[in-house]
């Protein structure tokens, strides 16, 4: 009876664990979620795969996709361009699926303007110290990049009031349960149901 797909946007500071939360949701409910693969001009990290982690493209390829209206939202983050492919997301939503976007705040706010019914969830770490420790433990970025990412955190936290929900990712299982509860509740909103169709009586058979 779902009228249309649910568009779920997950953001948060680098190291808050938004990627882990999204992967956890998919692991638990494989059939229920589709995670969008973004375009980026960033160089792949050692553990990343082309077309799975990201669509790695160069700047002119990215700009030409934007020019041809094939990018739903895009932003420059830490000196690289990131964007969401339009067609894939729209097809999934058209089929009534739940689509997850793991994107930065600038992109999330663009999506909210285009799809006011989308749900914005902000994932935060339990503390700034823990965030720093996670970035160092992760070992994917050098010291200068970690510093750049930590410098952005205070500004990012100012944007929280623009989000619909905030989830503290201290224990992953607790965070996953909270996000799942948000999704369940959002799916019960009256505007998500095809009430017209639901209330229609079936054709009478006793003539
Ligand atoms: P990373 O380089 O660590 O993979 O991602 C850096 C930042 O870019 C993260 O905050 C991530 O959420 C964001 N990001 C990833 N994909 C997209 C996208 O398609 N659009 C926007 N606006 N941000 C993205």
XYZ file of N, CA, C and O and ligand atoms in Angstrom:
852
model
N 0.811 -1.199 0.000
C 0.000 0.000 0.000
C 0.865 1.279 0.000
O 0.339 2.376 -0.020
N 2.201 1.108 0.010
C 3.054 2.288 -0.027
C 2.780 3.087 -1.291
O 2.779 2.544 -2.387
N 2.567 4.390 -1.142
C 2.284 5.229 -2.301
C 3.549 5.420 -3.117
O 3.571 5.230 -4.304
N 4.611 5.832 -2.467
C 5.866 6.038 -3.185
C 7.037 5.697 -2.276
O 6.871 5.552 -1.063
N 8.211 5.600 -2.909
C 9.387 5.212 -2.135
C 9.763 6.246 -1.092
O 9.352 7.400 -1.162
N 10.556 5.795 -0.138
C 11.023 6.681 0.926
C 12.468 7.064 0.639
O 13.298 6.189 0.372
N 12.745 8.352 0.675
C 14.107 8.813 0.429
C 14.732 9.216 1.766
O 14.265 10.143 2.432
N 15.758 8.462 2.136
C 16.381 8.639 3.445
C 17.788 9.186 3.254
O 18.595 8.574 2.543
N 18.071 10.333 3.852
C 19.382 10.951 3.679
C 20.135 10.901 5.006
O 19.619 11.356 6.029
N 21.327 10.318 4.969
C 22.124 10.187 6.189
C 23.388 11.037 6.040
O 24.134 10.888 5.072
N 23.597 11.962 6.992
C 24.806 12.801 6.986
C 25.430 12.782 8.374
O 24.842 12.263 9.323
N 26.579 13.428 8.458
C 27.244 13.532 9.759
C 28.710 13.770 9.533
O 29.212 13.575 8.427
N 29.427 14.185 10.577
C 30.849 14.451 10.410
C 31.600 13.198 9.994
O 31.180 12.085 10.312
N 32.699 13.400 9.302
C 33.562 12.309 8.897
C 34.038 11.576 10.156
O 34.550 12.202 11.083
N 33.808 10.273 10.222
C 34.203 9.494 11.397
C 33.045 9.254 12.357
O 33.187 8.533 13.338
N 31.870 9.839 12.066
C 30.714 9.606 12.952
C 30.175 8.190 12.777
O 29.441 7.680 13.622
N 30.526 7.577 11.657
C 30.098 6.197 11.425
C 28.864 6.096 10.551
O 28.161 5.074 10.556
N 28.605 7.120 9.714
C 27.386 7.052 8.887
C 27.464 5.929 7.862
O 26.472 5.260 7.582
N 28.675 5.688 7.347
C 28.852 4.576 6.391
C 28.548 3.247 7.057
O 27.852 2.402 6.492
N 29.031 3.076 8.283
C 28.801 1.824 9.011
C 27.314 1.658 9.311
O 26.769 0.553 9.226
N 26.645 2.758 9.649
C 25.203 2.687 9.929
C 24.454 2.266 8.660
O 23.597 1.375 8.690
N 24.804 2.883 7.532
C 24.111 2.538 6.273
C 24.368 1.080 5.909
O 23.437 0.350 5.534
N 25.626 0.637 6.034
C 25.933 -0.772 5.707
C 25.190 -1.707 6.653
O 24.702 -2.759 6.240
N 25.101 -1.319 7.919
C 24.392 -2.138 8.915
C 22.920 -2.270 8.575
O 22.331 -3.355 8.689
N 22.313 -1.175 8.123
C 20.889 -1.217 7.754
C 20.677 -2.177 6.592
O 19.734 -2.967 6.569
N 21.592 -2.118 5.633
C 21.465 -2.969 4.450
C 21.691 -4.430 4.823
O 20.959 -5.316 4.377
N 22.675 -4.670 5.700
C 22.952 -6.046 6.131
C 21.717 -6.655 6.805
O 21.354 -7.795 6.566
N 21.047 -5.846 7.615
C 19.897 -6.359 8.370
C 18.643 -6.508 7.511
O 17.786 -7.329 7.794
N 18.510 -5.632 6.520
C 17.260 -5.624 5.729
C 17.591 -5.523 4.243
O 17.196 -4.578 3.577
N 18.348 -6.498 3.748
C 18.868 -6.409 2.375
C 17.805 -6.026 1.353
O 18.019 -5.187 0.488
N 16.630 -6.650 1.490
C 15.609 -6.464 0.462
C 14.949 -5.099 0.559
O 14.276 -4.666 -0.369
N 15.117 -4.426 1.685
C 14.314 -3.221 1.931
C 14.976 -1.912 1.520
O 14.307 -0.903 1.418
N 16.303 -1.914 1.365
C 16.987 -0.653 1.098
C 17.850 -0.721 -0.152
O 18.458 -1.757 -0.424
N 17.938 0.395 -0.847
C 18.906 0.510 -1.937
C 19.807 1.686 -1.610
O 19.318 2.806 -1.391
N 21.123 1.421 -1.556
C 22.084 2.485 -1.235
C 22.613 3.085 -2.530
O 23.140 2.360 -3.383
N 22.449 4.384 -2.677
C 22.923 5.040 -3.899
C 24.451 5.081 -3.922
O 25.089 5.315 -2.902
N 25.024 4.826 -5.086
C 26.477 4.953 -5.259
C 26.731 6.334 -5.866
O 26.159 6.674 -6.903
N 27.564 7.122 -5.183
C 27.802 8.504 -5.613
C 28.912 8.593 -6.654
O 29.754 7.704 -6.775
N 28.905 9.732 -7.325
C 30.024 10.098 -8.202
C 31.017 10.892 -7.370
O 30.604 11.664 -6.501
N 32.292 10.716 -7.621
C 33.267 11.604 -6.962
C 34.505 11.791 -7.819
O 34.875 10.906 -8.602
N 35.132 12.967 -7.620
C 36.412 13.228 -8.288
C 37.573 12.865 -7.355
O 38.725 13.036 -7.726
N 37.253 12.405 -6.119
C 38.327 12.002 -5.193
C 39.017 10.740 -5.719
O 38.397 9.908 -6.366
N 40.285 10.595 -5.405
C 41.024 9.377 -5.793
C 40.555 8.216 -4.918
O 40.301 8.413 -3.731
N 40.472 6.998 -5.477
C 40.041 5.855 -4.655
C 41.026 5.552 -3.529
O 42.227 5.719 -3.708
N 40.496 5.146 -2.370
C 41.360 4.673 -1.279
C 41.686 3.205 -1.555
O 41.033 2.557 -2.389
N 42.659 2.678 -0.781
C 43.155 1.314 -1.056
C 42.036 0.267 -1.051
O 42.034 -0.657 -1.854
N 41.052 0.443 -0.160
C 40.006 -0.581 -0.013
C 38.781 -0.309 -0.882
O 37.765 -0.994 -0.744
N 38.849 0.687 -1.760
C 37.641 1.064 -2.502
C 37.628 0.518 -3.930
O 38.666 0.373 -4.560
N 36.417 0.217 -4.409
C 36.263 -0.361 -5.756
C 35.465 0.573 -6.649
O 34.435 1.128 -6.206
N 35.901 0.685 -7.889
C 35.184 1.499 -8.884
C 33.757 0.952 -9.065
O 33.548 -0.257 -9.102
N 32.780 1.821 -9.113
C 31.358 1.506 -9.329
C 30.675 0.823 -8.136
O 29.491 0.511 -8.206
N 31.448 0.538 -7.074
C 30.822 -0.044 -5.882
C 30.907 0.948 -4.729
O 29.898 1.271 -4.110
N 32.127 1.402 -4.444
C 32.283 2.411 -3.383
C 31.782 3.747 -3.928
O 31.025 4.463 -3.278
N 32.238 4.073 -5.098
C 31.893 5.325 -5.799
C 32.026 5.069 -7.294
O 32.681 4.117 -7.717
N 31.452 5.975 -8.092
C 31.825 6.075 -9.502
C 32.935 7.120 -9.526
O 32.666 8.311 -9.349
N 34.187 6.670 -9.654
C 35.317 7.601 -9.658
C 35.457 8.197 -11.057
O 35.607 7.451 -12.029
N 35.338 9.522 -11.126
C 35.402 10.204 -12.428
C 36.361 11.386 -12.311
O 36.720 11.785 -11.205
N 36.768 11.938 -13.454
C 37.588 13.143 -13.355
C 36.679 14.377 -13.372
O 35.475 14.268 -13.581
N 37.292 15.539 -13.113
C 36.515 16.760 -12.951
C 35.683 17.091 -14.200
O 34.521 17.479 -14.102
N 36.260 16.890 -15.374
C 35.498 17.284 -16.570
C 34.340 16.309 -16.820
O 33.260 16.717 -17.257
N 34.542 15.020 -16.496
C 33.409 14.069 -16.605
C 32.294 14.475 -15.640
O 31.107 14.469 -15.981
N 32.699 14.830 -14.423
C 31.711 15.224 -13.410
C 30.925 16.441 -13.889
O 29.696 16.481 -13.862
N 31.674 17.440 -14.362
C 31.029 18.693 -14.771
C 30.091 18.471 -15.952
O 29.026 19.085 -16.034
N 30.470 17.551 -16.827
C 29.588 17.319 -17.976
C 28.300 16.587 -17.539
O 27.215 16.868 -18.056
N 28.402 15.687 -16.537
C 27.190 15.038 -16.018
C 26.256 16.065 -15.359
O 25.036 16.025 -15.538
N 26.860 17.024 -14.629
C 26.046 18.067 -13.985
C 25.350 18.907 -15.059
O 24.147 19.166 -14.986
N 26.126 19.257 -16.086
C 25.592 20.104 -17.164
C 24.417 19.415 -17.867
O 23.445 20.050 -18.269
N 24.512 18.083 -17.992
C 23.452 17.330 -18.671
C 22.329 16.913 -17.729
O 21.549 16.016 -18.037
N 22.290 17.520 -16.552
C 21.212 17.302 -15.591
C 21.105 15.844 -15.112
O 20.025 15.362 -14.816
N 22.250 15.168 -15.084
C 22.211 13.763 -14.639
C 22.588 13.614 -13.170
O 22.744 12.504 -12.674
N 22.743 14.734 -12.483
C 23.143 14.693 -11.073
C 22.058 15.386 -10.241
O 21.692 16.524 -10.503
N 21.537 14.639 -9.266
C 20.401 15.129 -8.467
C 20.808 16.242 -7.517
O 20.067 17.190 -7.276
N 21.965 16.080 -6.927
C 22.562 17.116 -6.063
C 24.062 16.922 -6.153
O 24.522 15.824 -6.440
N 24.814 17.975 -5.884
C 26.261 17.812 -5.835
C 26.871 18.883 -4.960
O 26.242 19.921 -4.704
N 28.087 18.619 -4.486
C 28.759 19.581 -3.610
C 30.251 19.348 -3.663
O 30.707 18.254 -4.019
N 30.991 20.392 -3.296
C 32.437 20.247 -3.142
C 32.716 19.990 -1.665
O 32.288 20.763 -0.804
N 33.351 18.869 -1.370
C 33.636 18.505 0.026
C 35.131 18.225 0.144
O 35.661 17.388 -0.599
N 35.786 18.917 1.070
C 37.238 18.763 1.280
C 38.013 18.824 -0.047
O 38.907 18.013 -0.300
N 37.600 19.711 -0.943
C 38.346 19.918 -2.189
C 38.004 18.972 -3.328
O 38.565 19.078 -4.418
N 37.091 18.030 -3.113
C 36.670 17.126 -4.201
C 35.169 17.279 -4.459
O 34.424 17.703 -3.572
N 34.751 16.912 -5.677
C 33.331 17.002 -6.011
C 32.663 15.655 -5.754
O 33.243 14.601 -6.041
N 31.453 15.707 -5.206
C 30.664 14.504 -4.941
C 29.248 14.769 -5.447
O 28.743 15.888 -5.294
N 28.578 13.758 -6.003
C 27.214 13.971 -6.478
C 26.420 12.679 -6.551
O 26.978 11.587 -6.633
N 25.098 12.832 -6.542
C 24.190 11.674 -6.581
C 23.620 11.507 -7.992
O 23.010 12.446 -8.510
N 23.813 10.326 -8.615
C 23.241 10.113 -9.950
C 21.705 10.174 -9.906
O 21.089 9.542 -9.058
N 21.138 10.969 -10.792
C 19.703 11.229 -10.759
C 18.836 10.020 -11.151
O 17.919 9.623 -10.421
N 19.159 9.411 -12.304
C 18.233 8.433 -12.887
C 17.991 7.234 -11.961
O 16.854 6.819 -11.736
N 19.056 6.697 -11.401
C 18.966 5.506 -10.555
C 18.037 5.763 -9.368
O 17.161 4.960 -9.054
N 18.235 6.933 -8.723
C 17.432 7.259 -7.530
C 15.962 7.399 -7.920
O 15.068 6.841 -7.267
N 15.715 8.099 -9.017
C 14.316 8.330 -9.400
C 13.620 7.024 -9.787
O 12.451 6.826 -9.475
N 14.355 6.118 -10.450
C 13.752 4.825 -10.819
C 13.368 4.027 -9.577
O 12.287 3.468 -9.492
N 14.275 3.972 -8.601
C 14.012 3.212 -7.365
C 12.810 3.801 -6.627
O 11.932 3.071 -6.167
N 12.778 5.129 -6.508
C 11.660 5.761 -5.794
C 10.346 5.499 -6.524
O 9.319 5.232 -5.905
N 10.417 5.525 -7.849
C 9.222 5.267 -8.664
C 8.660 3.874 -8.419
O 7.458 3.644 -8.537
N 9.556 2.922 -8.063
C 9.097 1.546 -7.789
C 8.666 1.380 -6.338
O 8.380 0.274 -5.892
N 8.687 2.458 -5.576
C 8.244 2.395 -4.179
C 9.311 1.910 -3.220
O 9.023 1.546 -2.081
N 10.580 1.901 -3.657
C 11.643 1.397 -2.779
C 12.158 2.483 -1.818
O 11.930 3.668 -2.042
N 12.840 2.031 -0.772
C 13.483 2.971 0.152
C 14.924 3.182 -0.296
O 15.681 2.220 -0.409
N 15.254 4.419 -0.592
C 16.588 4.735 -1.107
C 17.385 5.490 -0.035
O 16.879 6.430 0.574
N 18.609 5.013 0.177
C 19.497 5.637 1.169
C 20.550 6.473 0.459
O 21.227 5.976 -0.437
N 20.700 7.720 0.864
C 21.790 8.554 0.353
C 22.700 8.882 1.523
O 22.224 9.399 2.545
N 23.982 8.568 1.384
C 24.937 8.937 2.437
C 25.741 10.106 1.884
O 26.701 9.913 1.129
N 25.305 11.308 2.215
C 25.881 12.492 1.565
C 26.127 13.615 2.580
O 25.636 13.544 3.705
N 26.851 14.656 2.146
C 27.175 15.721 3.092
C 25.982 16.677 3.268
O 24.948 16.532 2.605
N 26.166 17.656 4.171
C 25.059 18.549 4.545
C 24.575 19.399 3.371
O 23.371 19.563 3.169
N 25.523 19.921 2.576
C 25.120 20.770 1.432
C 24.209 19.978 0.495
O 23.178 20.466 0.039
N 24.586 18.721 0.242
C 23.781 17.861 -0.637
C 22.441 17.527 0.000
O 21.395 17.528 -0.669
N 22.458 17.259 1.306
C 21.221 16.882 2.010
C 20.194 18.010 1.909
O 19.007 17.773 1.670
N 20.679 19.249 2.060
C 19.735 20.374 2.029
C 19.204 20.618 0.610
O 18.055 21.018 0.421
N 20.023 20.313 -0.400
C 19.522 20.407 -1.790
C 18.412 19.371 -2.009
O 17.390 19.640 -2.632
N 18.647 18.157 -1.468
C 17.645 17.086 -1.628
C 16.342 17.478 -0.916
O 15.247 17.274 -1.447
N 16.457 18.085 0.274
C 15.249 18.478 1.030
C 14.427 19.493 0.237
O 13.200 19.465 0.258
N 15.132 20.395 -0.479
C 14.400 21.388 -1.271
C 13.669 20.717 -2.437
O 12.550 21.074 -2.771
N 14.312 19.694 -3.039
C 13.696 19.037 -4.202
C 12.642 18.004 -3.803
O 11.690 17.771 -4.530
N 12.880 17.335 -2.672
C 11.960 16.290 -2.196
C 11.614 16.595 -0.726
O 12.194 15.987 0.184
N 10.652 17.509 -0.500
C 10.362 17.893 0.890
C 9.954 16.709 1.774
O 10.068 16.790 2.992
N 9.490 15.610 1.173
C 9.069 14.469 2.000
C 10.237 13.562 2.402
O 10.034 12.568 3.100
N 11.447 13.888 1.965
C 12.581 13.021 2.331
C 12.866 13.154 3.833
O 12.424 14.100 4.472
N 13.594 12.194 4.356
C 13.906 12.200 5.793
C 15.403 12.448 5.955
O 16.213 11.692 5.409
N 15.759 13.487 6.712
C 17.170 13.792 6.946
C 17.580 13.309 8.340
O 16.997 13.735 9.340
N 18.560 12.426 8.378
C 19.055 11.917 9.667
C 20.519 12.333 9.832
O 21.328 12.120 8.926
N 20.827 12.925 10.977
C 22.201 13.355 11.249
C 22.810 12.406 12.274
O 22.277 12.230 13.364
N 23.922 11.777 11.895
C 24.597 10.839 12.799
C 25.748 11.585 13.486
O 26.580 12.198 12.797
N 25.777 11.540 14.814
C 26.903 12.172 15.538
C 27.648 11.121 16.359
O 27.070 10.129 16.792
N 28.938 11.369 16.586
C 29.699 10.467 17.468
C 29.375 10.822 18.921
O 28.846 11.904 19.175
N 29.723 9.963 19.884
C 29.430 10.286 21.293
C 30.189 11.515 21.788
O 29.722 12.195 22.688
N 31.358 11.830 21.195
C 32.102 13.038 21.599
C 33.101 13.389 20.497
O 33.404 12.550 19.633
N 33.620 14.607 20.563
C 34.612 15.039 19.563
C 35.913 14.240 19.738
O 36.569 13.873 18.766
N 36.272 13.950 21.001
C 37.483 13.144 21.237
C 37.378 11.779 20.583
O 38.320 11.282 19.967
N 36.187 11.176 20.714
C 35.971 9.855 20.111
C 36.040 9.960 18.581
O 36.576 9.076 17.909
N 35.540 11.064 18.054
C 35.579 11.274 16.601
C 37.033 11.291 16.115
O 37.385 10.609 15.139
N 37.861 12.046 16.823
C 39.275 12.139 16.457
C 39.930 10.750 16.539
O 40.638 10.331 15.612
N 39.630 10.031 17.605
C 40.219 8.693 17.782
C 39.789 7.765 16.642
O 40.599 7.001 16.100
N 38.520 7.868 16.223
C 38.028 7.002 15.134
C 38.739 7.306 13.830
O 39.084 6.402 13.069
N 38.927 8.613 13.548
C 39.581 8.991 12.281
C 41.014 8.471 12.250
O 41.491 8.007 11.207
N 41.694 8.538 13.399
C 43.083 8.054 13.453
C 43.099 6.529 13.315
O 43.863 5.969 12.528
N 42.177 5.852 14.043
C 42.110 4.375 13.985
C 41.822 3.884 12.572
O 42.336 2.890 12.124
N 40.928 4.625 11.881
C 40.505 4.218 10.526
C 41.705 4.123 9.584
O 41.739 3.271 8.703
N 42.652 5.042 9.775
C 43.914 4.983 9.031
C 43.791 5.181 7.526
O 44.697 4.820 6.783
N 42.670 5.762 7.063
C 42.515 5.930 5.611
C 42.989 7.300 5.139
O 43.161 7.513 3.951
N 43.163 8.243 6.075
C 43.542 9.596 5.677
C 44.790 10.034 6.425
O 45.019 9.623 7.564
N 45.608 10.896 5.776
C 46.816 11.346 6.473
C 46.464 12.455 7.470
O 45.330 12.923 7.545
N 47.494 12.864 8.235
C 47.281 13.790 9.351
C 46.623 15.101 8.897
O 45.692 15.594 9.541
N 47.083 15.648 7.758
C 46.557 16.944 7.286
C 45.069 16.817 6.948
O 44.274 17.723 7.248
N 44.694 15.710 6.330
C 43.271 15.528 5.960
C 42.418 15.337 7.214
O 41.319 15.899 7.327
N 42.936 14.589 8.175
C 42.184 14.407 9.430
C 41.958 15.771 10.092
O 40.853 16.083 10.541
N 42.981 16.609 10.078
C 42.855 17.938 10.702
C 41.779 18.755 9.967
O 40.927 19.380 10.593
N 41.809 18.679 8.625
C 40.837 19.417 7.801
C 39.411 18.965 8.167
O 38.502 19.759 8.327
N 39.247 17.653 8.325
C 37.921 17.101 8.622
C 37.459 17.512 10.027
O 36.299 17.864 10.222
N 38.401 17.503 10.992
C 38.015 17.897 12.359
C 37.688 19.390 12.425
O 36.782 19.801 13.145
N 38.421 20.206 11.621
C 38.154 21.645 11.603
C 36.729 21.947 11.133
O 36.142 22.961 11.497
N 36.178 21.077 10.308
C 34.836 21.312 9.747
C 33.722 20.955 10.730
O 32.572 21.368 10.544
N 34.072 20.181 11.775
C 33.018 19.602 12.609
C 32.127 20.645 13.279
O 30.897 20.526 13.253
N 32.750 21.704 13.853
C 31.936 22.699 14.571
C 30.891 23.326 13.639
O 29.735 23.501 14.025
N 31.319 23.629 12.389
C 30.369 24.221 11.421
C 29.264 23.226 11.100
O 28.089 23.585 11.004
N 29.659 21.959 10.926
C 28.660 20.939 10.564
C 27.603 20.787 11.658
O 26.418 20.646 11.376
N 28.059 20.851 12.926
C 27.110 20.654 14.028
C 26.063 21.773 14.087
O 24.952 21.571 14.552
N 26.431 22.965 13.573
C 25.475 24.086 13.555
C 24.262 23.781 12.674
O 23.224 24.409 12.793
N 24.426 22.855 11.751
C 23.360 22.574 10.771
C 22.337 21.552 11.298
O 21.327 21.299 10.657
N 22.616 20.979 12.462
C 21.749 19.905 12.973
C 20.257 20.288 13.016
O 19.411 19.482 12.644
N 19.917 21.540 13.430
C 18.488 21.870 13.514
C 17.738 21.744 12.181
O 16.511 21.656 12.169
N 18.478 21.725 11.060
C 17.801 21.603 9.758
C 17.432 20.151 9.461
O 16.765 19.861 8.476
N 17.918 19.230 10.283
C 17.641 17.797 10.061
C 16.363 17.384 10.787
O 15.904 18.039 11.713
N 15.786 16.258 10.358
C 14.559 15.764 10.998
C 14.880 14.965 12.257
O 14.097 14.939 13.200
N 16.026 14.259 12.251
C 16.384 13.402 13.388
C 17.878 13.462 13.630
O 18.666 13.671 12.705
N 18.262 13.217 14.893
C 19.679 13.092 15.234
C 19.864 11.749 15.950
O 19.053 11.382 16.798
N 20.886 11.020 15.551
C 21.146 9.709 16.155
C 22.604 9.705 16.629
O 23.510 10.005 15.849
N 22.813 9.373 17.907
C 24.177 9.290 18.440
C 24.706 7.882 18.194
O 24.091 6.897 18.616
N 25.805 7.805 17.454
C 26.373 6.482 17.160
C 27.474 6.161 18.174
O 28.651 6.338 17.899
N 27.013 5.680 19.339
C 27.971 5.232 20.361
C 28.091 3.724 20.203
O 29.126 3.197 19.832
N 26.963 3.021 20.434
C 26.956 1.575 20.163
C 26.185 1.370 18.861
O 25.020 1.791 18.753
N 26.823 0.712 17.919
C 26.247 0.582 16.578
C 24.834 -0.024 16.608
O 23.928 0.471 15.938
N 24.653 -1.091 17.410
C 23.342 -1.768 17.426
C 22.231 -0.821 17.875
O 21.128 -0.841 17.333
N 22.549 0.022 18.870
C 21.551 0.973 19.380
C 21.220 1.989 18.283
O 20.050 2.296 18.016
N 22.273 2.485 17.620
C 22.059 3.469 16.542
C 21.218 2.842 15.420
O 20.292 3.464 14.896
N 21.525 1.581 15.089
C 20.773 0.909 14.014
C 19.303 0.747 14.390
O 18.412 0.952 13.563
N 19.065 0.405 15.658
C 17.667 0.258 16.102
C 16.940 1.590 16.035
O 15.764 1.645 15.654
N 17.643 2.658 16.373
C 16.986 3.974 16.323
C 16.646 4.360 14.887
O 15.549 4.824 14.604
N 17.587 4.130 13.974
C 17.309 4.486 12.575
C 16.169 3.612 12.038
O 15.273 4.090 11.335
N 16.163 2.335 12.395
C 15.086 1.445 11.928
C 13.734 1.916 12.467
O 12.725 1.881 11.751
N 13.737 2.380 13.728
C 12.479 2.867 14.322
C 11.997 4.125 13.591
O 10.803 4.284 13.334
N 12.935 4.989 13.231
C 12.575 6.220 12.488
C 11.926 5.826 11.157
O 10.877 6.349 10.773
N 12.547 4.875 10.465
C 12.024 4.464 9.152
C 10.626 3.865 9.311
O 9.706 4.192 8.558
N 10.460 3.002 10.318
C 9.144 2.369 10.517
C 8.085 3.431 10.771
O 6.991 3.375 10.203
N 8.410 4.401 11.620
C 7.420 5.432 11.942
C 7.103 6.276 10.705
O 5.934 6.563 10.423
N 8.142 6.631 9.952
C 7.919 7.463 8.768
C 7.045 6.757 7.743
O 6.263 7.387 7.044
N 7.188 5.417 7.675
C 6.381 4.665 6.698
C 4.907 4.632 7.093
O 4.057 4.282 6.279
N 4.617 4.958 8.344
C 3.220 4.956 8.808
C 2.553 6.318 8.663
O 1.407 6.493 9.072
N 3.227 7.286 8.114
C 2.600 8.599 7.964
C 1.467 8.504 6.931
O 1.632 7.854 5.895
N 0.348 9.182 7.224
C -0.797 9.086 6.306
C -0.453 9.480 4.879
O -0.967 8.888 3.931
N 0.442 10.452 4.708
C 0.722 10.881 3.329
C 1.517 9.853 2.533
O 1.736 10.018 1.347
N 1.970 8.782 3.180
C 2.675 7.730 2.440
C 1.717 6.650 1.928
O 2.102 5.783 1.171
N 0.475 6.673 2.389
C -0.472 5.639 1.983
C -1.321 6.083 0.803
O -1.695 7.252 0.702
N -1.645 5.111 -0.038
C -2.533 5.391 -1.157
C -3.962 5.185 -0.644
O -4.583 4.166 -0.892
N -4.448 6.209 0.106
C -5.744 6.054 0.762
C -6.889 5.888 -0.225
O -7.806 5.108 -0.002
N -6.817 6.616 -1.344
C -7.870 6.536 -2.365
C -8.092 5.093 -2.765
O -9.211 4.574 -2.755
N -6.971 4.439 -3.081
C -7.020 3.055 -3.539
C -7.504 2.131 -2.420
O -8.304 1.235 -2.623
N -7.047 2.389 -1.206
C -7.354 1.542 -0.057
C -8.850 1.561 0.245
O -9.447 0.551 0.605
N -9.457 2.752 0.122
C -10.861 2.891 0.528
C -11.832 2.428 -0.546
O -13.021 2.291 -0.296
N -11.310 2.183 -1.774
C -12.200 1.790 -2.860
C -12.756 0.387 -2.622
O -11.996 -0.534 -2.315
N -14.091 0.233 -2.771
C -14.679 -1.099 -2.623
C -14.367 -1.928 -3.862
O -14.302 -1.387 -4.964
N -14.188 -3.226 -3.687
C -13.989 -4.104 -4.852
C -15.290 -4.161 -5.645
O -16.360 -3.851 -5.127
N -15.214 -4.571 -6.932
C -16.426 -4.642 -7.763
C -17.333 -5.739 -7.257
O -16.879 -6.815 -6.884
N -18.633 -5.445 -7.216
C -19.596 -6.430 -6.705
C -19.686 -7.629 -7.654
O -19.654 -7.462 -8.874
N -19.792 -8.839 -7.104
C -19.828 -10.030 -7.960
C -21.223 -10.654 -7.977
O -21.495 -11.553 -8.738
N -22.161 -10.174 -7.085
C -23.469 -10.858 -6.999
C -24.556 -10.154 -7.798
O -25.360 -9.452 -7.272
N -24.461 -10.261 -9.102
C -25.528 -9.704 -9.943
C -26.351 -10.810 -10.546
O -25.850 -11.877 -10.806
P 34.612 10.382 1.737
O 35.639 11.068 0.904
O 35.063 10.212 3.168
O 34.114 9.094 1.130
O 33.331 11.354 1.790
C 33.498 12.690 2.144
C 32.135 13.330 2.342
O 31.429 13.380 1.111
C 31.237 12.576 3.317
O 30.626 13.525 4.183
C 30.210 11.939 2.430
O 28.974 11.767 3.096
C 30.090 12.993 1.335
N 29.489 12.447 0.109
C 29.626 11.211 -0.418
N 28.891 11.084 -1.524
C 28.257 12.265 -1.712
C 27.317 12.755 -2.676
O 26.888 12.085 -3.601
N 26.903 14.038 -2.533
C 27.318 14.851 -1.504
N 26.815 16.069 -1.446
N 28.181 14.414 -0.577
C 28.649 13.139 -0.675
